[in-house]
mmCIF file with all atom_site columns, C-alpha atoms in Angstrom:
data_model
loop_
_atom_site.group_PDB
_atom_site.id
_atom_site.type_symbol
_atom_site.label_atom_id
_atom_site.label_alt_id
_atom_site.label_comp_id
_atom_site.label_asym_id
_atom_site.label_entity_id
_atom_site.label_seq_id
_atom_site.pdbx_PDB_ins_code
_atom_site.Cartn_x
_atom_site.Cartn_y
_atom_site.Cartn_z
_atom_site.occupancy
_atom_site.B_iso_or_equiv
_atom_site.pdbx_formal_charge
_atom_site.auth_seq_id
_atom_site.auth_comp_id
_atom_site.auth_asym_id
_atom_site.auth_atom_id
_atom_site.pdbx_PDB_model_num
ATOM 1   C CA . UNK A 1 1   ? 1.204   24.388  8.431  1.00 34.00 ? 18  UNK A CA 1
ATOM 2   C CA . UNK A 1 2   ? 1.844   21.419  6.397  1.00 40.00 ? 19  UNK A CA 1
ATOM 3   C CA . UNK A 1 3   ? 4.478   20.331  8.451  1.00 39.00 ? 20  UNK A CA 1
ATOM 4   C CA . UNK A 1 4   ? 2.087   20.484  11.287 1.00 39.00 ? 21  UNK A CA 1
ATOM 5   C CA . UNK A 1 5   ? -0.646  18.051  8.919  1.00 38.00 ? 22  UNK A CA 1
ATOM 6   C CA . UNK A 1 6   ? 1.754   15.895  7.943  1.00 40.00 ? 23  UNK A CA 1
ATOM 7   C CA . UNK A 1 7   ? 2.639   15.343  12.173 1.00 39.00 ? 24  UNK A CA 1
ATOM 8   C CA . UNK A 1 8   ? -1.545  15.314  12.894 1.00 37.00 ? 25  UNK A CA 1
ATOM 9   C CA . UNK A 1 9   ? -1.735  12.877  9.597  1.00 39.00 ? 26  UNK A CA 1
ATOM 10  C CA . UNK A 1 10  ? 0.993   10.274  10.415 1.00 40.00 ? 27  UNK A CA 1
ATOM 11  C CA . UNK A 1 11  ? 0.410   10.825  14.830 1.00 39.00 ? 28  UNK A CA 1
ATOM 12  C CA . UNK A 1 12  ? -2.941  9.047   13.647 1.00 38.00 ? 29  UNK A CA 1
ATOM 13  C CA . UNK A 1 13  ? -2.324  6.494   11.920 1.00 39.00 ? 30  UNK A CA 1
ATOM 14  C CA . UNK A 1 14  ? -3.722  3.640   13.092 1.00 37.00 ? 31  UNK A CA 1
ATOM 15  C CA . UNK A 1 15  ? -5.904  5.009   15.864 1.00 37.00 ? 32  UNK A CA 1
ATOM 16  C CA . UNK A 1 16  ? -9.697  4.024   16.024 1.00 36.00 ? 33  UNK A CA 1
ATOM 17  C CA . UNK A 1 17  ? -11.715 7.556   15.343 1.00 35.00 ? 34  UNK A CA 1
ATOM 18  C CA . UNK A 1 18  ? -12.768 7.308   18.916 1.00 32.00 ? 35  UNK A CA 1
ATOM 19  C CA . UNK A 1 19  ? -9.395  6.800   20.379 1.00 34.00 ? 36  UNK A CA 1
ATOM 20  C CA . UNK A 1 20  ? -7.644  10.067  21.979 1.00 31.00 ? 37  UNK A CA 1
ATOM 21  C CA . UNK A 1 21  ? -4.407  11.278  20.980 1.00 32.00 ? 38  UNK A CA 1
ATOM 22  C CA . UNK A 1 22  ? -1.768  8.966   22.228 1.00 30.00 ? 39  UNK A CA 1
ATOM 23  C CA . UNK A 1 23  ? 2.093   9.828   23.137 1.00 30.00 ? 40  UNK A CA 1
ATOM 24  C CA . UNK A 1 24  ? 4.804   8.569   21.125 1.00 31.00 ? 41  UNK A CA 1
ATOM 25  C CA . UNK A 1 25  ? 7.336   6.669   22.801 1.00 31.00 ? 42  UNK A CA 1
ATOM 26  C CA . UNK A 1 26  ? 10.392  8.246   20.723 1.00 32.00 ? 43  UNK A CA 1
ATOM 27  C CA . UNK A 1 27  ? 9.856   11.402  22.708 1.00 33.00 ? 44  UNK A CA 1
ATOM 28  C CA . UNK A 1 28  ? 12.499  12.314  25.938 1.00 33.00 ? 45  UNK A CA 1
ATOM 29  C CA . UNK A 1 29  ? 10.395  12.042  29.204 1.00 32.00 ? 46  UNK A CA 1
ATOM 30  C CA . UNK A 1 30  ? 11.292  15.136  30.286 1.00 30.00 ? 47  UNK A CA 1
ATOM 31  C CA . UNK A 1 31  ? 9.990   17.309  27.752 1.00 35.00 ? 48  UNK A CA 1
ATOM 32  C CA . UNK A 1 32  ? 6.296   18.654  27.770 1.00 35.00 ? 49  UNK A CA 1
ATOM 33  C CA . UNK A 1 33  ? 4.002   16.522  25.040 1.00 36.00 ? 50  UNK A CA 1
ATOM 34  C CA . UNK A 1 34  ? 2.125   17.993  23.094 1.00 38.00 ? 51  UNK A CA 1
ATOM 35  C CA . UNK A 1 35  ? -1.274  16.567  21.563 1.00 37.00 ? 52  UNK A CA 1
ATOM 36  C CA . UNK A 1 36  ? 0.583   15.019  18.166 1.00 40.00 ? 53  UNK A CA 1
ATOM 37  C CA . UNK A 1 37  ? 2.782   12.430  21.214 1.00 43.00 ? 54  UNK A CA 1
ATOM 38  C CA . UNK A 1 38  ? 5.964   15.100  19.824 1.00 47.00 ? 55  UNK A CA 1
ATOM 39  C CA . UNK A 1 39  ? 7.444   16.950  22.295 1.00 49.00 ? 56  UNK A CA 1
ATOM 40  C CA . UNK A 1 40  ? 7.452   20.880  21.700 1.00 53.00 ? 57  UNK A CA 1
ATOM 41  C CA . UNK A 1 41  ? 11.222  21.164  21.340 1.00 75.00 ? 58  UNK A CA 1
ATOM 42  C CA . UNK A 1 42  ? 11.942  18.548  18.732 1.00 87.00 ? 59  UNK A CA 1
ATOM 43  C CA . UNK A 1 43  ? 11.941  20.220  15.178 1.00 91.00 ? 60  UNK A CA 1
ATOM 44  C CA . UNK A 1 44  ? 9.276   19.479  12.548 1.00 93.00 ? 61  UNK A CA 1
ATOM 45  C CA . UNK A 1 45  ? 11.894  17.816  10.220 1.00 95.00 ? 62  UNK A CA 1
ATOM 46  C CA . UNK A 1 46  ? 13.041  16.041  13.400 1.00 94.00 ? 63  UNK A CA 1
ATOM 47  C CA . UNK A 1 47  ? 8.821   14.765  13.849 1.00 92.00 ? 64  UNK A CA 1
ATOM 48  C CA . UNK A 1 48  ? 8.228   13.675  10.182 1.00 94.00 ? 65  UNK A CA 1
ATOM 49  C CA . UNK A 1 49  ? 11.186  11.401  10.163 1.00 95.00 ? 66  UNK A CA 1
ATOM 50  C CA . UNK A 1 50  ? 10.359  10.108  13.931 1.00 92.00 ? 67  UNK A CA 1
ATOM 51  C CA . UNK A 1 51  ? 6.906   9.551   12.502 1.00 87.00 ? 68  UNK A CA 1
ATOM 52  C CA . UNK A 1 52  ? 8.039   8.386   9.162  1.00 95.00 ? 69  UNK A CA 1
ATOM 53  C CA . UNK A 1 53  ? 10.267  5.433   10.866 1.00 95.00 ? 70  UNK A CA 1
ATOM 54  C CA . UNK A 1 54  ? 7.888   4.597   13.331 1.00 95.00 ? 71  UNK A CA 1
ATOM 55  C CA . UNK A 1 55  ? 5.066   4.131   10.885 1.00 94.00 ? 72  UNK A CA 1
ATOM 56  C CA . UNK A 1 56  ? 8.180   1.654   8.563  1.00 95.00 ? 73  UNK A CA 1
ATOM 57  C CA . UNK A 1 57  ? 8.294   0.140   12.103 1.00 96.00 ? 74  UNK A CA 1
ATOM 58  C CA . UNK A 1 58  ? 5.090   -0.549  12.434 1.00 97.00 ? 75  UNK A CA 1
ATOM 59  C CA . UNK A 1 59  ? 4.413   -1.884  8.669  1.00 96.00 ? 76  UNK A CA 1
ATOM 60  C CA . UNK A 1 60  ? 7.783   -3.832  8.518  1.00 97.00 ? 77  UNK A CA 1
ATOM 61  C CA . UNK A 1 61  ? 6.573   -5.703  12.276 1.00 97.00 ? 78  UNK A CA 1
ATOM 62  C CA . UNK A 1 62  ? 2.834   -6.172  11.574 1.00 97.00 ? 79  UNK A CA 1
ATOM 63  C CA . UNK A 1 63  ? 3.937   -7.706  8.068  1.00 97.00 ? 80  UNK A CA 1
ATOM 64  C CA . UNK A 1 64  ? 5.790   -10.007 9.759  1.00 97.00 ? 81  UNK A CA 1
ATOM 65  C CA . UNK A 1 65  ? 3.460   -10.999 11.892 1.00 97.00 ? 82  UNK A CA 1
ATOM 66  C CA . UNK A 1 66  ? 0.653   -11.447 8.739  1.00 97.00 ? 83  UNK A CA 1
ATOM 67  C CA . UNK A 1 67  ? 3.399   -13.259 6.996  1.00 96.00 ? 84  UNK A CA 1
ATOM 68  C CA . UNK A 1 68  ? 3.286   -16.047 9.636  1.00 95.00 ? 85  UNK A CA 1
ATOM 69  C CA . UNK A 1 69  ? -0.425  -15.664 10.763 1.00 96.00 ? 86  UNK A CA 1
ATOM 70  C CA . UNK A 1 70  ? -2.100  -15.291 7.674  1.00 96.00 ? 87  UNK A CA 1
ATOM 71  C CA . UNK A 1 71  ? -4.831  -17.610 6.466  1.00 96.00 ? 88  UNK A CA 1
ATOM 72  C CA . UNK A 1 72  ? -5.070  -16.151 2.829  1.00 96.00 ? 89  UNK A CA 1
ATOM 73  C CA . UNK A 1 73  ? -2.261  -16.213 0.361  1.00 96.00 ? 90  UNK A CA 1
ATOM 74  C CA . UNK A 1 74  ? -2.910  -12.921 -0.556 1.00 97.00 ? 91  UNK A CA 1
ATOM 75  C CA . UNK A 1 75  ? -2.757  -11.773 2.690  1.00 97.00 ? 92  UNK A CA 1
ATOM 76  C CA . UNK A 1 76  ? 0.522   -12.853 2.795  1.00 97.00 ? 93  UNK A CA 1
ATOM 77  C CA . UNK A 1 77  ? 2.117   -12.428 -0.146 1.00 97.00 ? 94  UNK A CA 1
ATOM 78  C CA . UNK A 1 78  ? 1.121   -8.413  0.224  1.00 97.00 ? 95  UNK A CA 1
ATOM 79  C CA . UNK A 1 79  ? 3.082   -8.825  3.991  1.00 97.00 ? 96  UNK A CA 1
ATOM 80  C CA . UNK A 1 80  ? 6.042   -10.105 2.529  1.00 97.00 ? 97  UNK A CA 1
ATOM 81  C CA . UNK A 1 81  ? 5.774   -7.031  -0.007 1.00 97.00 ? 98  UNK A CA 1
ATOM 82  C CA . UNK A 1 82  ? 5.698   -4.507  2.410  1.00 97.00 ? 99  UNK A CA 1
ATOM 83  C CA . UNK A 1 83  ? 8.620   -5.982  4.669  1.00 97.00 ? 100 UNK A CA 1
ATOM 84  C CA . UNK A 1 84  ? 10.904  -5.345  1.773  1.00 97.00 ? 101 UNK A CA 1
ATOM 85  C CA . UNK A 1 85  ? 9.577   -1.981  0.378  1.00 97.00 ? 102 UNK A CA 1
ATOM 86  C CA . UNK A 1 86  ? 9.340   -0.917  4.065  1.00 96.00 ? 103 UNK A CA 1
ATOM 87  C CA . UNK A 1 87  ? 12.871  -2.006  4.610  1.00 96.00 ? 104 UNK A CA 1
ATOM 88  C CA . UNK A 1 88  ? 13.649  -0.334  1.690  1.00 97.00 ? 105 UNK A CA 1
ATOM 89  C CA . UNK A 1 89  ? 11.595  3.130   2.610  1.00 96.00 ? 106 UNK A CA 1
ATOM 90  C CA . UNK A 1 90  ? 13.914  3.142   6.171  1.00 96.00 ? 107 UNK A CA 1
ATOM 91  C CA . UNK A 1 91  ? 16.826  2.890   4.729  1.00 97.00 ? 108 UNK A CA 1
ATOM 92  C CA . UNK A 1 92  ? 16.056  5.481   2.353  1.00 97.00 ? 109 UNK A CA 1
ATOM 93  C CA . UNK A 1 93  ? 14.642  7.628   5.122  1.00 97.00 ? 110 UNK A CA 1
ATOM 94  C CA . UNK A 1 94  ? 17.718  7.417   7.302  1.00 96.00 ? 111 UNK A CA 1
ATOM 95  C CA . UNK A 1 95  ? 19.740  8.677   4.273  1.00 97.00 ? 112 UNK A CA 1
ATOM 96  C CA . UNK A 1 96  ? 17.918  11.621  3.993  1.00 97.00 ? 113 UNK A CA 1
ATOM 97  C CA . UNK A 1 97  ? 17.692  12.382  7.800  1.00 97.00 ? 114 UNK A CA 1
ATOM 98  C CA . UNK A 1 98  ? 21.470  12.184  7.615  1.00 96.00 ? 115 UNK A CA 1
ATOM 99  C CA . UNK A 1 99  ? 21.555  14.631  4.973  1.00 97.00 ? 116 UNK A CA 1
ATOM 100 C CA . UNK A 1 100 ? 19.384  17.583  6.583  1.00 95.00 ? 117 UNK A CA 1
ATOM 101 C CA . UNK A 1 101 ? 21.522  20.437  8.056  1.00 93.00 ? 118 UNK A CA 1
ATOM 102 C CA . UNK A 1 102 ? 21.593  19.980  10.531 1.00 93.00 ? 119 UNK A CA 1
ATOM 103 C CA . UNK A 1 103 ? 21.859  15.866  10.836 1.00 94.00 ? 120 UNK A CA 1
ATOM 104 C CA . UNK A 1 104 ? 18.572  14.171  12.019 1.00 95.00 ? 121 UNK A CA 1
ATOM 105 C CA . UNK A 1 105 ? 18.817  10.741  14.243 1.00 93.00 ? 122 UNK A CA 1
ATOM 106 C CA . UNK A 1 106 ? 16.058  8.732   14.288 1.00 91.00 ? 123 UNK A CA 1
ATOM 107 C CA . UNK A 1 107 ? 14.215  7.536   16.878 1.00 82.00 ? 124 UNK A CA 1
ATOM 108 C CA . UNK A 1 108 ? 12.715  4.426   15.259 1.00 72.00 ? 125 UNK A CA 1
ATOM 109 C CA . UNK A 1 109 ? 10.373  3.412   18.122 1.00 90.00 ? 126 UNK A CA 1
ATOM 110 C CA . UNK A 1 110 ? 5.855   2.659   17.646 1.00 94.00 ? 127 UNK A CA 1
ATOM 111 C CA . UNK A 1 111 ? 3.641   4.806   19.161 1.00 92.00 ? 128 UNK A CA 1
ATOM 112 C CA . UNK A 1 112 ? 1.383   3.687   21.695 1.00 94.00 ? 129 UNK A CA 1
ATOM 113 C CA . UNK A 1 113 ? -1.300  3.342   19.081 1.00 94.00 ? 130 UNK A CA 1
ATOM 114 C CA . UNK A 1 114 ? 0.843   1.895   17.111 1.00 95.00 ? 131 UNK A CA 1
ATOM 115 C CA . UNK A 1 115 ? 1.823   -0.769  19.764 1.00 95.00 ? 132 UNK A CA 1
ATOM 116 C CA . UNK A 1 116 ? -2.072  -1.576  20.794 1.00 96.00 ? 133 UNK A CA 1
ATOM 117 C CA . UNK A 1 117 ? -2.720  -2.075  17.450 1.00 95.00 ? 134 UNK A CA 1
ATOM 118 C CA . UNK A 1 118 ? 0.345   -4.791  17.125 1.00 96.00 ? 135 UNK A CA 1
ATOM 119 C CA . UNK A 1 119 ? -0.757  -6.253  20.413 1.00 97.00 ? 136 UNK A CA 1
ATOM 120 C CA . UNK A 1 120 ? -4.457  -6.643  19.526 1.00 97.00 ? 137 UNK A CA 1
ATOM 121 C CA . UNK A 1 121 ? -3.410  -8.071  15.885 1.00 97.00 ? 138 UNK A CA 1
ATOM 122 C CA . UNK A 1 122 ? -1.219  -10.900 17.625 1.00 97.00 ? 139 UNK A CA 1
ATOM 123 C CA . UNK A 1 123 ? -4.674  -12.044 19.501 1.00 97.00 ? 140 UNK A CA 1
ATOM 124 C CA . UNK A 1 124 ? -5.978  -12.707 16.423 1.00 97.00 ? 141 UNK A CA 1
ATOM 125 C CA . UNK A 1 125 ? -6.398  -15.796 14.098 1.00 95.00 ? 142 UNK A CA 1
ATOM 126 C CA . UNK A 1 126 ? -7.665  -16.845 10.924 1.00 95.00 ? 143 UNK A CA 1
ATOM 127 C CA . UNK A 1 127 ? -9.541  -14.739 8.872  1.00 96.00 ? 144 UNK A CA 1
ATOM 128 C CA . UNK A 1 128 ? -10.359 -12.638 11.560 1.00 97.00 ? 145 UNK A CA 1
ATOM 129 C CA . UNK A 1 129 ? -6.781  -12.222 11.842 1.00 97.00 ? 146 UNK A CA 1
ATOM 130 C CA . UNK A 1 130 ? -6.658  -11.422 7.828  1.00 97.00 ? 147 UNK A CA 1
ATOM 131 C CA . UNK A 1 131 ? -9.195  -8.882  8.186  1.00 97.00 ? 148 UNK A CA 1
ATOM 132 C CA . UNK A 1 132 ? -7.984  -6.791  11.036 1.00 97.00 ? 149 UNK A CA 1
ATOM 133 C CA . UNK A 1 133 ? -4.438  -7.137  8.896  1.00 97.00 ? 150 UNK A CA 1
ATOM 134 C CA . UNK A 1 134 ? -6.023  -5.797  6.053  1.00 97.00 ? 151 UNK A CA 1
ATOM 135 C CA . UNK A 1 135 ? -7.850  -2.985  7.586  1.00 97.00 ? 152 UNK A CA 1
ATOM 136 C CA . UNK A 1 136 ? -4.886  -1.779  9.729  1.00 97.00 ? 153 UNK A CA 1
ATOM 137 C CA . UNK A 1 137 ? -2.531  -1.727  6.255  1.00 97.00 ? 154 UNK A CA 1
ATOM 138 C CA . UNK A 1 138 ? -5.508  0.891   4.395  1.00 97.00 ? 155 UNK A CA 1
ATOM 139 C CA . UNK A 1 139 ? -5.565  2.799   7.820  1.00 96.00 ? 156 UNK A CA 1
ATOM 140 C CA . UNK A 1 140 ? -1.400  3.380   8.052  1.00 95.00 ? 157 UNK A CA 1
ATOM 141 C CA . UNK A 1 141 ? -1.297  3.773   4.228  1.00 96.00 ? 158 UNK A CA 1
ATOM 142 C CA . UNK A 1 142 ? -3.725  6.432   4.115  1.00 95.00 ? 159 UNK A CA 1
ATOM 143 C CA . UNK A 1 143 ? -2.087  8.188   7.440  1.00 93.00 ? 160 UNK A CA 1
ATOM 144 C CA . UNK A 1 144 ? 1.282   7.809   5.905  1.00 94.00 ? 161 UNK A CA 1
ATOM 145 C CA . UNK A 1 145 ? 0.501   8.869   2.171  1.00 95.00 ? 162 UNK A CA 1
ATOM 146 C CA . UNK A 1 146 ? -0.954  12.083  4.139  1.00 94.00 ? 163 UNK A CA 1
ATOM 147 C CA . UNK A 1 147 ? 1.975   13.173  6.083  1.00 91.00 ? 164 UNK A CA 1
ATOM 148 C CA . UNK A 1 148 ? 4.088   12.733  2.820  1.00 96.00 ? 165 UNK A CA 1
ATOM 149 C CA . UNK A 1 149 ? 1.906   15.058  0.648  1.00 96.00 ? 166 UNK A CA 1
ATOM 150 C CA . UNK A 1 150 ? 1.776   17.517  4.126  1.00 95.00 ? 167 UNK A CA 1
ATOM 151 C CA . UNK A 1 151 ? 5.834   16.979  4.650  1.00 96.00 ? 168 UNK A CA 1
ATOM 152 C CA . UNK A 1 152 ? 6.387   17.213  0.391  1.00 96.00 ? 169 UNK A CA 1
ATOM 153 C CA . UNK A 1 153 ? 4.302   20.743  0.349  1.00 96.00 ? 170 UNK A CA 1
ATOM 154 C CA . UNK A 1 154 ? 5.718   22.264  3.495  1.00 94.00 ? 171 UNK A CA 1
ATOM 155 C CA . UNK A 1 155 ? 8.499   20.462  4.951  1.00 95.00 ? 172 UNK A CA 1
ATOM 156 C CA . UNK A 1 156 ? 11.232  22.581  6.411  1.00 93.00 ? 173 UNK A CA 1
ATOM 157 C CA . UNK A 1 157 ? 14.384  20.215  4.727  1.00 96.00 ? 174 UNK A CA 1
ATOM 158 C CA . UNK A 1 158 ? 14.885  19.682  1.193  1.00 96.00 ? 175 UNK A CA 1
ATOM 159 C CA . UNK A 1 159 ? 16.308  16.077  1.962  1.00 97.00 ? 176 UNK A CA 1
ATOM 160 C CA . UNK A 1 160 ? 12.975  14.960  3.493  1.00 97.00 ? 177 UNK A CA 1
ATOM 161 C CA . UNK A 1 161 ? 11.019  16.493  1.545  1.00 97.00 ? 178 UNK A CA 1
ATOM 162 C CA . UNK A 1 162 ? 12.580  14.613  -1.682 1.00 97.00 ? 179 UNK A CA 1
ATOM 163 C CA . UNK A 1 163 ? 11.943  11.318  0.459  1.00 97.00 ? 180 UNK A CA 1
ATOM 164 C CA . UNK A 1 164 ? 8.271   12.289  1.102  1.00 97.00 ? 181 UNK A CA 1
ATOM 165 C CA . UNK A 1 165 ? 7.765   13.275  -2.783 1.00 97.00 ? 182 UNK A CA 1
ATOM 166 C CA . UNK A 1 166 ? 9.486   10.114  -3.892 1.00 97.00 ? 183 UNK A CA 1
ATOM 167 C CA . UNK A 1 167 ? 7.623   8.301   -1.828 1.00 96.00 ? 184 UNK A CA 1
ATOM 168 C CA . UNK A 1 168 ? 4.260   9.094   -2.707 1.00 97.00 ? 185 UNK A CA 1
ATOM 169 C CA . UNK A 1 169 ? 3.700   6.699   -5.747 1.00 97.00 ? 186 UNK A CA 1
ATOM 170 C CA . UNK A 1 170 ? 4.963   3.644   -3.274 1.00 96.00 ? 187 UNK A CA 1
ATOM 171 C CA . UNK A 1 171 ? 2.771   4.566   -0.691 1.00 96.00 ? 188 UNK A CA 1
ATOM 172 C CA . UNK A 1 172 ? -0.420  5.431   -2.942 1.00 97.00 ? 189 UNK A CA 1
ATOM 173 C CA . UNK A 1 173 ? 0.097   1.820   -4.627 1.00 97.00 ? 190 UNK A CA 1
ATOM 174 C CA . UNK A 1 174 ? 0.466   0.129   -1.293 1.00 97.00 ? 191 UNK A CA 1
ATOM 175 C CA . UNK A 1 175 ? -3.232  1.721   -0.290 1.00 97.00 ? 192 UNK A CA 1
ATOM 176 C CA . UNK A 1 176 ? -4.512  0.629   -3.143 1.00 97.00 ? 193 UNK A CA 1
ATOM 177 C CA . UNK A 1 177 ? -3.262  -3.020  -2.883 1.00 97.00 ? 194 UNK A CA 1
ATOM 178 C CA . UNK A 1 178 ? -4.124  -2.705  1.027  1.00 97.00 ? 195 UNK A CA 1
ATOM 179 C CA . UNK A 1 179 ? -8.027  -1.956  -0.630 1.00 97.00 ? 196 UNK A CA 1
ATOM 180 C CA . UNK A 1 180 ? -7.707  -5.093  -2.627 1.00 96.00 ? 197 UNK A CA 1
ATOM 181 C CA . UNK A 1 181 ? -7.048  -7.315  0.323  1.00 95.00 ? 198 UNK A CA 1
#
């Protein structure tokens, strides 16, 4: 069940609330998706770290982007921030795929959402480029610091679910400096 959250938590991160659910592009073609963008075969171990990396992916590019579009300071002294702890967070994450039994490759790849969103940020300038940052950081923070307390309760391998309990004071302290932006 919490596995199941932490999938539903992290698949929507970064969707508008009137978006549908949207595939992620990780998943084999051939395989049956299910509403999460997961298809039904891949484990839930296998999911959260899919999810996990593509949500690093997602924070390390659109940080990049902010840390060359940015009009504010702030705004991009917080991108340069989360390049490094998101670096950081995906090399620690393929560590602890490596160590489930068995052995977990990721598939470090955006979801559609995910890809819209990076798309749609890359239009934008200025402070209205600063604010659409700022609001897309609180909305993959939140999504992410969700899966990790779903994956930390009720996560099916002990190496992941050490990453997503580790993780948790990173990820809270990025929302909150996201909410300061």
């Amino acid at each position: 069940m919490a596995a199941s959250l932490a999938v539903l938590s992290l698949s929507a991160c970064n969707k508008k609330d009137a978006e549908p659910a949207t595939e992620m592009t990780s998943a084999p073609a051939a395989d049956a998706m299910n509403e999460t963008g997961t298809t039904s075969a891949e484990s839930p171990a296998q999911v959260f770290a899919n999810i996990a990396a593509a949500s690093d992916m997602f924070e390390i590019e659109t940080s990049k982007l902010a840390a060359e579009k940015a009009q504010s300071a702030k705004v991009k002294t917080f991108a340069e921030q989360m390049i490094k702890a998101h670096t950081e967070s995906t090399k620690k994450l393929t560590a602890a795929a490596a160590a489930a039994t068995p052995p977990i490759t990721l598939a470090p790849r955006m979801t559609a959402a995910q890809d819209a969103q990076l798309a749609d940020l890359r239009s934008k300038t200025g402070a209205a480029f600063d604010e659409a940052y700022a609001k897309a950081q609180v909305s993959a923070h939140q999504a992410t610091l969700d899966a990790l307390k779903g994956y930390a309760a009720g996560g099916d391998q002990a190496s992941l679910k050490t990453f997503a309990t580790e993780l948790v004071p990173t990820v809270t302290a990025h929302l909150n400096m996201a909410k300061a932006l």
